[in-house]
């Protein structure tokens, strides 16, 4: 279940809630009981290696690249 981060406008606390995506925009009360909260935009961390594999060569040409794969640049 996704976690969403909220900030209380009354006390300034930030807190997280786990809730279904369909409820992500629903009001959320702060842990101190205040109701004036706002959902924060969160950054997304994606795991993986630092380098990506090279793209596979395309069929039908020895292509040099450029804007159109080298077909029209002569």
PDB file of C-alpha atoms in Angstrom:
ATOM      1  CA  UNK A   1       0.000   0.000   0.000  1.00  0.00           C
ATOM      2  CA  UNK A   2       1.435   3.425  -0.918  1.00  0.00           C
ATOM      3  CA  UNK A   3       2.590   5.872   1.755  1.00  0.00           C
ATOM      4  CA  UNK A   4       1.661   9.529   1.462  1.00  0.00           C
ATOM      5  CA  UNK A   5       3.226  12.451   3.313  1.00  0.00           C
ATOM      6  CA  UNK A   6       1.117  15.241   4.772  1.00  0.00           C
ATOM      7  CA  UNK A   7       1.875  18.487   6.618  1.00  0.00           C
ATOM      8  CA  UNK A   8      -0.317  20.081   9.267  1.00  0.00           C
ATOM      9  CA  UNK A   9      -0.900  23.767   8.616  1.00  0.00           C
ATOM     10  CA  UNK A  10      -1.751  24.375  12.277  1.00  0.00           C
ATOM     11  CA  UNK A  11       1.296  22.912  14.057  1.00  0.00           C
ATOM     12  CA  UNK A  12       3.707  22.377  11.124  1.00  0.00           C
ATOM     13  CA  UNK A  13       4.177  18.645  11.785  1.00  0.00           C
ATOM     14  CA  UNK A  14       4.760  16.324   8.839  1.00  0.00           C
ATOM     15  CA  UNK A  15       3.480  12.762   8.963  1.00  0.00           C
ATOM     16  CA  UNK A  16       2.921   9.769   6.696  1.00  0.00           C
ATOM     17  CA  UNK A  17      -0.133   7.615   6.130  1.00  0.00           C
ATOM     18  CA  UNK A  18      -0.455   4.296   4.328  1.00  0.00           C
ATOM     19  CA  UNK A  19      -3.667   4.288   2.332  1.00  0.00           C
ATOM     20  CA  UNK A  20      -5.022   3.056  -0.993  1.00  0.00           C
ATOM     21  CA  UNK A  21      -4.404   5.295  -4.030  1.00  0.00           C
ATOM     22  CA  UNK A  22      -8.133   5.922  -4.293  1.00  0.00           C
ATOM     23  CA  UNK A  23      -7.999   7.613  -0.859  1.00  0.00           C
ATOM     24  CA  UNK A  24      -4.797   9.631  -1.415  1.00  0.00           C
ATOM     25  CA  UNK A  25      -6.657  12.944  -1.767  1.00  0.00           C
ATOM     26  CA  UNK A  26      -9.039  12.353   1.143  1.00  0.00           C
ATOM     27  CA  UNK A  27      -8.636  14.649   4.167  1.00  0.00           C
ATOM     28  CA  UNK A  28      -6.105  13.463   6.754  1.00  0.00           C
ATOM     29  CA  UNK A  29      -6.066  14.602  10.375  1.00  0.00           C
ATOM     30  CA  UNK A  30      -2.656  15.234  11.923  1.00  0.00           C
ATOM     31  CA  UNK A  31      -1.566  13.022  14.850  1.00  0.00           C
ATOM     32  CA  UNK A  32      -2.163  16.003  17.189  1.00  0.00           C
ATOM     33  CA  UNK A  33      -5.807  16.118  16.084  1.00  0.00           C
ATOM     34  CA  UNK A  34      -5.718  19.137  13.780  1.00  0.00           C
ATOM     35  CA  UNK A  35      -7.739  18.896  10.584  1.00  0.00           C
ATOM     36  CA  UNK A  36      -6.050  21.540   8.395  1.00  0.00           C
ATOM     37  CA  UNK A  37      -3.511  19.404   6.513  1.00  0.00           C
ATOM     38  CA  UNK A  38      -2.084  19.349   3.027  1.00  0.00           C
ATOM     39  CA  UNK A  39      -0.714  16.418   1.028  1.00  0.00           C
ATOM     40  CA  UNK A  40       2.946  16.922   0.081  1.00  0.00           C
ATOM     41  CA  UNK A  41       4.515  16.000  -3.223  1.00  0.00           C
ATOM     42  CA  UNK A  42       6.996  13.217  -2.620  1.00  0.00           C
ATOM     43  CA  UNK A  43      10.035  12.234  -4.603  1.00  0.00           C
ATOM     44  CA  UNK A  44      10.187   8.698  -5.908  1.00  0.00           C
ATOM     45  CA  UNK A  45      13.242   6.547  -5.321  1.00  0.00           C
ATOM     46  CA  UNK A  46      13.865   3.921  -7.959  1.00  0.00           C
ATOM     47  CA  UNK A  47      16.375   1.174  -7.357  1.00  0.00           C
ATOM     48  CA  UNK A  48      18.682  -0.248  -9.959  1.00  0.00           C
ATOM     49  CA  UNK A  49      22.189  -0.061 -11.252  1.00  0.00           C
ATOM     50  CA  UNK A  50      23.947   3.167 -12.103  1.00  0.00           C
ATOM     51  CA  UNK A  51      24.493   2.260 -15.734  1.00  0.00           C
ATOM     52  CA  UNK A  52      21.952   1.237 -18.322  1.00  0.00           C
ATOM     53  CA  UNK A  53      22.603  -1.378 -20.986  1.00  0.00           C
ATOM     54  CA  UNK A  54      23.355  -0.093 -24.473  1.00  0.00           C
ATOM     55  CA  UNK A  55      20.365  -0.149 -26.835  1.00  0.00           C
ATOM     56  CA  UNK A  56      20.251  -2.985 -29.333  1.00  0.00           C
ATOM     57  CA  UNK A  57      21.104  -2.084 -32.951  1.00  0.00           C
ATOM     58  CA  UNK A  58      18.115  -1.592 -35.209  1.00  0.00           C
ATOM     59  CA  UNK A  59      17.516  -3.924 -38.105  1.00  0.00           C
ATOM     60  CA  UNK A  60      17.940  -2.680 -41.636  1.00  0.00           C
ATOM     61  CA  UNK A  61      20.819  -0.320 -41.364  1.00  0.00           C
ATOM     62  CA  UNK A  62      24.242   0.362 -40.117  1.00  0.00           C
ATOM     63  CA  UNK A  63      22.862   3.741 -39.019  1.00  0.00           C
ATOM     64  CA  UNK A  64      25.026   6.538 -37.875  1.00  0.00           C
ATOM     65  CA  UNK A  65      22.570   8.149 -35.453  1.00  0.00           C
ATOM     66  CA  UNK A  66      21.616  11.773 -35.711  1.00  0.00           C
ATOM     67  CA  UNK A  67      18.047  12.935 -35.793  1.00  0.00           C
ATOM     68  CA  UNK A  68      16.822  10.183 -38.068  1.00  0.00           C
ATOM     69  CA  UNK A  69      19.219   7.282 -37.613  1.00  0.00           C
ATOM     70  CA  UNK A  70      21.497   8.423 -40.419  1.00  0.00           C
ATOM     71  CA  UNK A  71      19.044   7.622 -43.222  1.00  0.00           C
ATOM     72  CA  UNK A  72      18.556  11.141 -44.566  1.00  0.00           C
ATOM     73  CA  UNK A  73      21.821  12.767 -43.614  1.00  0.00           C
ATOM     74  CA  UNK A  74      24.171  12.124 -46.326  1.00  0.00           C
TER      75      UNK A  74
END
